Structure formats: C-alpha cells, structure tokens
Amino acid sequence: MAVKAISERKSQILLVSEALFNQRGYMATSVRDLADALGMEAASLYSHYKSKDEILWTIANRCADEFFEAISPIAESGLHTQKKLTDMIVAHVGVITRNIDASAVFFREWRHLAEPRRVAYAERRNAYEGIFRAVVRKGIEENLFKNYDEGFSTRTIMSALNWTHTWYRADGELSSEEIGEHLAGILLNGLVRTV
C-alpha cells in the first residue's frame, strides 16, 4: 500500500515537473517552485527524488522509452520501406502529441542534465536517430529515396517532427495520426505535384 502511494506521488511529481519545465524552462524552475505547485515541502520532494537533475533524467528516460517502444516494432517489421518510414513518423508524432510537456522537456531541456547523464542521454538519442537512419539508408539502397546524404535526410526528418510539440493542439482540425501522415507525405514526397 505504501509503495503504491509513493509511486503515485512520484508520478504526480513528474507530471508537475514536466509542465513547469516546459512552461518556465528547467533552469528557471526551482525545487521550491515544484514543491509549491505540488503543495508539499521541498524536503518531502527530496524523499522521492534526490535532486532536480534526477527528475529531469527520469522525464527524459521515460520519454525515450516511449519513443523506442513506439517505433522499434515498426522498424523491425517486414513492411515495405516507405510504409515503414511513414508508420515510424506517425508513431513518433503520436508519442509527442500524447506527451506534449514531457516531449518539450525531452527535446529542449536535456542539455541541462549533469554528467554523466547528459552523455547517456545523447547516446540514447543517437541510437534512436540511428533507427530512422537505417530505414532511410535502406530506402536509398532500394532506390526508393533520392540519394541525399542519409544523415542529413534523417536529421531533416527528425527536426520537422520534433517541432510538433510547439504547435500541436488536441482540439485542432487534424488528429495526431493525420498530422503524422501529412508530415510523412511532405517529407517523403515533397509538395510538388507529379504530372
């Protein structure tokens, strides 16, 4: 019973931290700010997380886990390469739109992690990008995609997707899946009509 209560409180701390880190930035948010928003003493917060850095690390890792869980099965599937990349894009956007605050923190605030956590985060980020890069490479090898530099192409795709958290609205005209499909269409096929 006590373990469950701690787990629920830790989850609540993460949710509030995600929101405040997104709104104010990690550096501008103090432990006192977090404690006040949670209606608790700062000392009580430290009984759940040892430091603000540990909170940021937990947010970044949980978000990374969700991204990996969303795209890894698609990347490992036997889908046609273009369909695979499209589905990966849709899945990536889905993670962002389900976790706007956490995604914003994941993309922007990770640079404030203390070492060695910052290096570990960068390694995870690079491994994740590597999954997309491998699919882009395969598409180039299969002559499905233009022979642009695979690293440049992958970073262009990731950059376009990762800004979604800044403009996505749950009550917008397009669903998360539709946004992912539109982005995939533009990134894979461009805007120019073929006659």
PDB file of C-alpha atoms in Angstrom:
ATOM      1  CA  MET A   1       0.000   0.000   0.000  1.00  0.00           C
ATOM      2  CA  ALA A   2       2.776   2.460   0.926  1.00  0.00           C
ATOM      3  CA  VAL A   3       4.741   1.547  -2.218  1.00  0.00           C
ATOM      4  CA  LYS A   4       1.710   2.340  -4.386  1.00  0.00           C
ATOM      5  CA  ALA A   5       1.227   5.728  -2.679  1.00  0.00           C
ATOM      6  CA  ILE A   6       4.908   6.598  -3.238  1.00  0.00           C
ATOM      7  CA  SER A   7       4.618   5.527  -6.868  1.00  0.00           C
ATOM      8  CA  GLU A   8       1.527   7.697  -7.371  1.00  0.00           C
ATOM      9  CA  ARG A   9       3.226  10.657  -5.680  1.00  0.00           C
ATOM     10  CA  LYS A  10       6.340  10.208  -7.812  1.00  0.00           C
ATOM     11  CA  SER A  11       4.159  10.182 -10.937  1.00  0.00           C
ATOM     12  CA  GLN A  12       2.446  13.359  -9.766  1.00  0.00           C
ATOM     13  CA  ILE A  13       5.842  14.999  -9.189  1.00  0.00           C
ATOM     14  CA  LEU A  14       6.874  14.083 -12.727  1.00  0.00           C
ATOM     15  CA  LEU A  15       3.682  15.475 -14.278  1.00  0.00           C
ATOM     16  CA  VAL A  16       4.003  18.789 -12.445  1.00  0.00           C
ATOM     17  CA  SER A  17       7.729  18.954 -13.245  1.00  0.00           C
ATOM     18  CA  GLU A  18       7.087  18.303 -16.941  1.00  0.00           C
ATOM     19  CA  ALA A  19       4.565  21.150 -17.048  1.00  0.00           C
ATOM     20  CA  LEU A  20       6.760  23.629 -15.175  1.00  0.00           C
ATOM     21  CA  PHE A  21       9.951  22.707 -17.040  1.00  0.00           C
ATOM     22  CA  ASN A  22       8.046  23.177 -20.314  1.00  0.00           C
ATOM     23  CA  GLN A  23       6.466  26.496 -19.296  1.00  0.00           C
ATOM     24  CA  ARG A  24       9.404  28.116 -17.498  1.00  0.00           C
ATOM     25  CA  GLY A  25      12.417  26.065 -18.537  1.00  0.00           C
ATOM     26  CA  TYR A  26      14.428  23.740 -16.334  1.00  0.00           C
ATOM     27  CA  MET A  27      16.896  26.351 -15.135  1.00  0.00           C
ATOM     28  CA  ALA A  28      14.177  28.871 -14.232  1.00  0.00           C
ATOM     29  CA  THR A  29      12.229  26.304 -12.187  1.00  0.00           C
ATOM     30  CA  SER A  30      13.430  25.834  -8.617  1.00  0.00           C
ATOM     31  CA  VAL A  31      12.787  22.916  -6.300  1.00  0.00           C
ATOM     32  CA  ARG A  32      10.727  25.381  -4.233  1.00  0.00           C
ATOM     33  CA  ASP A  33       8.582  26.089  -7.339  1.00  0.00           C
ATOM     34  CA  LEU A  34       7.988  22.368  -7.782  1.00  0.00           C
ATOM     35  CA  ALA A  35       7.188  21.847  -4.105  1.00  0.00           C
ATOM     36  CA  ASP A  36       4.777  24.813  -4.063  1.00  0.00           C
ATOM     37  CA  ALA A  37       2.954  23.560  -7.168  1.00  0.00           C
ATOM     38  CA  LEU A  38       2.631  20.148  -5.516  1.00  0.00           C
ATOM     39  CA  GLY A  39       1.520  21.567  -2.160  1.00  0.00           C
ATOM     40  CA  MET A  40       4.412  19.969  -0.316  1.00  0.00           C
ATOM     41  CA  GLU A  41       7.633  20.910   1.443  1.00  0.00           C
ATOM     42  CA  ALA A  42      10.859  20.838  -0.565  1.00  0.00           C
ATOM     43  CA  ALA A  43      12.270  18.341   1.950  1.00  0.00           C
ATOM     44  CA  SER A  44       9.355  16.000   1.183  1.00  0.00           C
ATOM     45  CA  LEU A  45      10.085  16.231  -2.526  1.00  0.00           C
ATOM     46  CA  TYR A  46      13.664  15.113  -1.837  1.00  0.00           C
ATOM     47  CA  SER A  47      12.303  11.979  -0.194  1.00  0.00           C
ATOM     48  CA  HIS A  48      11.004  10.944  -3.643  1.00  0.00           C
ATOM     49  CA  TYR A  49      13.774  12.270  -5.898  1.00  0.00           C
ATOM     50  CA  LYS A  50      17.298  13.071  -4.769  1.00  0.00           C
ATOM     51  CA  SER A  51      17.639  16.164  -6.944  1.00  0.00           C
ATOM     52  CA  LYS A  52      16.046  18.257  -9.664  1.00  0.00           C
ATOM     53  CA  ASP A  53      18.547  16.642 -12.047  1.00  0.00           C
ATOM     54  CA  GLU A  54      17.159  13.211 -11.154  1.00  0.00           C
ATOM     55  CA  ILE A  55      13.657  14.443 -12.003  1.00  0.00           C
ATOM     56  CA  LEU A  56      14.855  15.727 -15.387  1.00  0.00           C
ATOM     57  CA  TRP A  57      16.713  12.464 -16.013  1.00  0.00           C
ATOM     58  CA  THR A  58      13.602  10.436 -15.174  1.00  0.00           C
ATOM     59  CA  ILE A  59      11.439  12.521 -17.517  1.00  0.00           C
ATOM     60  CA  ALA A  60      13.977  12.219 -20.344  1.00  0.00           C
ATOM     61  CA  ASN A  61      14.349   8.455 -19.897  1.00  0.00           C
ATOM     62  CA  ARG A  62      10.629   7.751 -19.664  1.00  0.00           C
ATOM     63  CA  CYS A  63      10.034   9.755 -22.815  1.00  0.00           C
ATOM     64  CA  ALA A  64      12.911   8.000 -24.595  1.00  0.00           C
ATOM     65  CA  ASP A  65      11.466   4.629 -23.562  1.00  0.00           C
ATOM     66  CA  GLU A  66       8.122   5.557 -25.085  1.00  0.00           C
ATOM     67  CA  PHE A  67       9.707   6.672 -28.348  1.00  0.00           C
ATOM     68  CA  PHE A  68      11.688   3.424 -28.624  1.00  0.00           C
ATOM     69  CA  GLU A  69       8.633   1.313 -27.763  1.00  0.00           C
ATOM     70  CA  ALA A  70       6.576   3.087 -30.421  1.00  0.00           C
ATOM     71  CA  ILE A  71       8.945   2.756 -33.368  1.00  0.00           C
ATOM     72  CA  SER A  72      11.096  -0.314 -32.709  1.00  0.00           C
ATOM     73  CA  PRO A  73       8.422  -2.890 -33.653  1.00  0.00           C
ATOM     74  CA  ILE A  74       7.727  -0.977 -36.869  1.00  0.00           C
ATOM     75  CA  ALA A  75      11.424  -0.713 -37.739  1.00  0.00           C
ATOM     76  CA  GLU A  76      11.874  -4.441 -37.140  1.00  0.00           C
ATOM     77  CA  SER A  77       8.798  -5.409 -39.162  1.00  0.00           C
ATOM     78  CA  GLY A  78       8.751  -6.707 -42.719  1.00  0.00           C
ATOM     79  CA  LEU A  79       6.854  -3.689 -44.031  1.00  0.00           C
ATOM     80  CA  HIS A  80       7.807  -2.072 -47.338  1.00  0.00           C
ATOM     81  CA  THR A  81      10.499   0.518 -46.570  1.00  0.00           C
ATOM     82  CA  GLN A  82       8.420   3.582 -47.479  1.00  0.00           C
ATOM     83  CA  LYS A  83       5.454   2.307 -45.455  1.00  0.00           C
ATOM     84  CA  LYS A  84       7.815   1.522 -42.584  1.00  0.00           C
ATOM     85  CA  LEU A  85       9.199   5.070 -42.523  1.00  0.00           C
ATOM     86  CA  THR A  86       5.702   6.543 -42.821  1.00  0.00           C
ATOM     87  CA  ASP A  87       4.453   4.448 -39.888  1.00  0.00           C
ATOM     88  CA  MET A  88       7.515   5.370 -37.823  1.00  0.00           C
ATOM     89  CA  ILE A  89       6.833   9.062 -38.459  1.00  0.00           C
ATOM     90  CA  VAL A  90       3.176   8.643 -37.438  1.00  0.00           C
ATOM     91  CA  ALA A  91       4.207   6.733 -34.293  1.00  0.00           C
ATOM     92  CA  HIS A  92       6.822   9.353 -33.379  1.00  0.00           C
ATOM     93  CA  VAL A  93       4.274  12.157 -33.726  1.00  0.00           C
ATOM     94  CA  GLY A  94       1.842  10.087 -31.655  1.00  0.00           C
ATOM     95  CA  VAL A  95       4.278   9.960 -28.742  1.00  0.00           C
ATOM     96  CA  ILE A  96       4.762  13.724 -28.946  1.00  0.00           C
ATOM     97  CA  THR A  97       1.058  14.539 -29.041  1.00  0.00           C
ATOM     98  CA  ARG A  98       0.268  12.220 -26.122  1.00  0.00           C
ATOM     99  CA  ASN A  99       3.011  13.826 -24.020  1.00  0.00           C
ATOM    100  CA  ILE A 100       3.364  17.480 -25.022  1.00  0.00           C
ATOM    101  CA  ASP A 101       5.050  18.640 -21.811  1.00  0.00           C
ATOM    102  CA  ALA A 102       7.344  15.630 -21.498  1.00  0.00           C
ATOM    103  CA  SER A 103       8.276  15.848 -25.188  1.00  0.00           C
ATOM    104  CA  ALA A 104       9.114  19.536 -24.910  1.00  0.00           C
ATOM    105  CA  VAL A 105      11.352  18.783 -21.935  1.00  0.00           C
ATOM    106  CA  PHE A 106      12.876  15.813 -23.780  1.00  0.00           C
ATOM    107  CA  PHE A 107      13.756  17.905 -26.843  1.00  0.00           C
ATOM    108  CA  ARG A 108      14.814  21.164 -25.180  1.00  0.00           C
ATOM    109  CA  GLU A 109      15.858  20.720 -21.581  1.00  0.00           C
ATOM    110  CA  TRP A 110      18.067  17.602 -21.726  1.00  0.00           C
ATOM    111  CA  ARG A 111      21.164  19.810 -22.227  1.00  0.00           C
ATOM    112  CA  HIS A 112      20.868  20.819 -18.563  1.00  0.00           C
ATOM    113  CA  LEU A 113      21.465  17.269 -17.366  1.00  0.00           C
ATOM    114  CA  ALA A 114      24.591  16.865 -15.274  1.00  0.00           C
ATOM    115  CA  GLU A 115      27.322  14.486 -16.419  1.00  0.00           C
ATOM    116  CA  PRO A 116      27.397  11.548 -16.908  1.00  0.00           C
ATOM    117  CA  ARG A 117      23.652  11.669 -17.530  1.00  0.00           C
ATOM    118  CA  ARG A 118      23.978  14.148 -20.406  1.00  0.00           C
ATOM    119  CA  VAL A 119      26.308  11.750 -22.243  1.00  0.00           C
ATOM    120  CA  ALA A 120      23.984   8.799 -21.561  1.00  0.00           C
ATOM    121  CA  TYR A 121      21.040  10.810 -22.879  1.00  0.00           C
ATOM    122  CA  ALA A 122      22.959  11.761 -26.043  1.00  0.00           C
ATOM    123  CA  GLU A 123      23.788   8.092 -26.610  1.00  0.00           C
ATOM    124  CA  ARG A 124      20.106   7.138 -26.361  1.00  0.00           C
ATOM    125  CA  ARG A 125      19.109   9.989 -28.671  1.00  0.00           C
ATOM    126  CA  ASN A 126      21.727   8.921 -31.213  1.00  0.00           C
ATOM    127  CA  ALA A 127      20.607   5.285 -31.013  1.00  0.00           C
ATOM    128  CA  TYR A 128      17.013   6.364 -31.639  1.00  0.00           C
ATOM    129  CA  GLU A 129      18.011   8.536 -34.584  1.00  0.00           C
ATOM    130  CA  GLY A 130      20.028   5.554 -35.828  1.00  0.00           C
ATOM    131  CA  ILE A 131      16.842   3.505 -36.195  1.00  0.00           C
ATOM    132  CA  PHE A 132      15.390   6.136 -38.532  1.00  0.00           C
ATOM    133  CA  ARG A 133      18.721   6.473 -40.303  1.00  0.00           C
ATOM    134  CA  ALA A 134      18.863   2.737 -41.038  1.00  0.00           C
ATOM    135  CA  VAL A 135      15.438   2.863 -42.703  1.00  0.00           C
ATOM    136  CA  VAL A 136      16.417   5.935 -44.729  1.00  0.00           C
ATOM    137  CA  ARG A 137      19.627   4.136 -45.795  1.00  0.00           C
ATOM    138  CA  LYS A 138      17.651   1.078 -46.862  1.00  0.00           C
ATOM    139  CA  GLY A 139      15.291   3.257 -48.895  1.00  0.00           C
ATOM    140  CA  ILE A 140      18.274   4.825 -50.657  1.00  0.00           C
ATOM    141  CA  GLU A 141      19.808   1.395 -51.316  1.00  0.00           C
ATOM    142  CA  GLU A 142      16.491   0.143 -52.720  1.00  0.00           C
ATOM    143  CA  ASN A 143      16.348   3.223 -54.979  1.00  0.00           C
ATOM    144  CA  LEU A 144      13.087   4.304 -53.332  1.00  0.00           C
ATOM    145  CA  PHE A 145      14.517   7.526 -51.897  1.00  0.00           C
ATOM    146  CA  LYS A 146      16.755  10.080 -53.577  1.00  0.00           C
ATOM    147  CA  ASN A 147      20.421   9.617 -52.854  1.00  0.00           C
ATOM    148  CA  TYR A 148      20.812  12.543 -50.469  1.00  0.00           C
ATOM    149  CA  ASP A 149      23.199  12.142 -47.562  1.00  0.00           C
ATOM    150  CA  GLU A 150      21.415   9.759 -45.182  1.00  0.00           C
ATOM    151  CA  GLY A 151      22.493  11.674 -42.078  1.00  0.00           C
ATOM    152  CA  PHE A 152      21.256  14.967 -43.481  1.00  0.00           C
ATOM    153  CA  SER A 153      17.982  13.364 -44.603  1.00  0.00           C
ATOM    154  CA  THR A 154      17.412  11.758 -41.213  1.00  0.00           C
ATOM    155  CA  ARG A 155      18.151  14.945 -39.278  1.00  0.00           C
ATOM    156  CA  THR A 156      15.789  16.869 -41.566  1.00  0.00           C
ATOM    157  CA  ILE A 157      13.004  14.384 -40.837  1.00  0.00           C
ATOM    158  CA  MET A 158      13.650  14.412 -37.090  1.00  0.00           C
ATOM    159  CA  SER A 159      13.838  18.204 -36.970  1.00  0.00           C
ATOM    160  CA  ALA A 160      10.499  18.569 -38.748  1.00  0.00           C
ATOM    161  CA  LEU A 161       8.808  16.064 -36.442  1.00  0.00           C
ATOM    162  CA  ASN A 162      10.295  17.316 -33.193  1.00  0.00           C
ATOM    163  CA  TRP A 163       8.809  20.807 -33.534  1.00  0.00           C
ATOM    164  CA  THR A 164       5.294  19.376 -33.449  1.00  0.00           C
ATOM    165  CA  HIS A 165       5.074  19.928 -29.687  1.00  0.00           C
ATOM    166  CA  THR A 166       5.232  23.713 -30.234  1.00  0.00           C
ATOM    167  CA  TRP A 167       2.126  23.977 -32.380  1.00  0.00           C
ATOM    168  CA  TYR A 168       0.009  20.843 -31.876  1.00  0.00           C
ATOM    169  CA  ARG A 169      -3.437  21.384 -30.328  1.00  0.00           C
ATOM    170  CA  ALA A 170      -5.602  18.489 -29.195  1.00  0.00           C
ATOM    171  CA  ASP A 171      -8.693  20.374 -30.399  1.00  0.00           C
ATOM    172  CA  GLY A 172      -7.167  21.159 -33.807  1.00  0.00           C
ATOM    173  CA  GLU A 173      -8.616  20.141 -37.159  1.00  0.00           C
ATOM    174  CA  LEU A 174      -6.280  17.188 -37.667  1.00  0.00           C
ATOM    175  CA  SER A 175      -5.829  14.162 -35.446  1.00  0.00           C
ATOM    176  CA  SER A 176      -2.370  13.120 -34.336  1.00  0.00           C
ATOM    177  CA  GLU A 177      -2.375  10.324 -36.900  1.00  0.00           C
ATOM    178  CA  GLU A 178      -3.439  12.684 -39.687  1.00  0.00           C
ATOM    179  CA  ILE A 179      -0.669  15.098 -38.731  1.00  0.00           C
ATOM    180  CA  GLY A 180       1.850  12.254 -38.852  1.00  0.00           C
ATOM    181  CA  GLU A 181       0.583  11.128 -42.243  1.00  0.00           C
ATOM    182  CA  HIS A 182       0.690  14.694 -43.636  1.00  0.00           C
ATOM    183  CA  LEU A 183       4.233  15.166 -42.357  1.00  0.00           C
ATOM    184  CA  ALA A 184       5.278  11.828 -43.838  1.00  0.00           C
ATOM    185  CA  GLY A 185       3.735  12.766 -47.164  1.00  0.00           C
ATOM    186  CA  ILE A 186       5.556  16.108 -47.301  1.00  0.00           C
ATOM    187  CA  LEU A 187       8.876  14.694 -46.090  1.00  0.00           C
ATOM    188  CA  LEU A 188       8.850  11.636 -48.331  1.00  0.00           C
ATOM    189  CA  ASN A 189       7.143  13.062 -51.419  1.00  0.00           C
ATOM    190  CA  GLY A 190       7.555  16.831 -51.222  1.00  0.00           C
ATOM    191  CA  LEU A 191       4.955  19.403 -52.223  1.00  0.00           C
ATOM    192  CA  VAL A 192       5.424  19.358 -55.987  1.00  0.00           C
ATOM    193  CA  ARG A 193       2.718  17.554 -57.941  1.00  0.00           C
ATOM    194  CA  THR A 194       3.890  14.900 -60.368  1.00  0.00           C
ATOM    195  CA  VAL A 195       2.119  15.065 -63.712  1.00  0.00           C
TER     196      VAL A 195
END
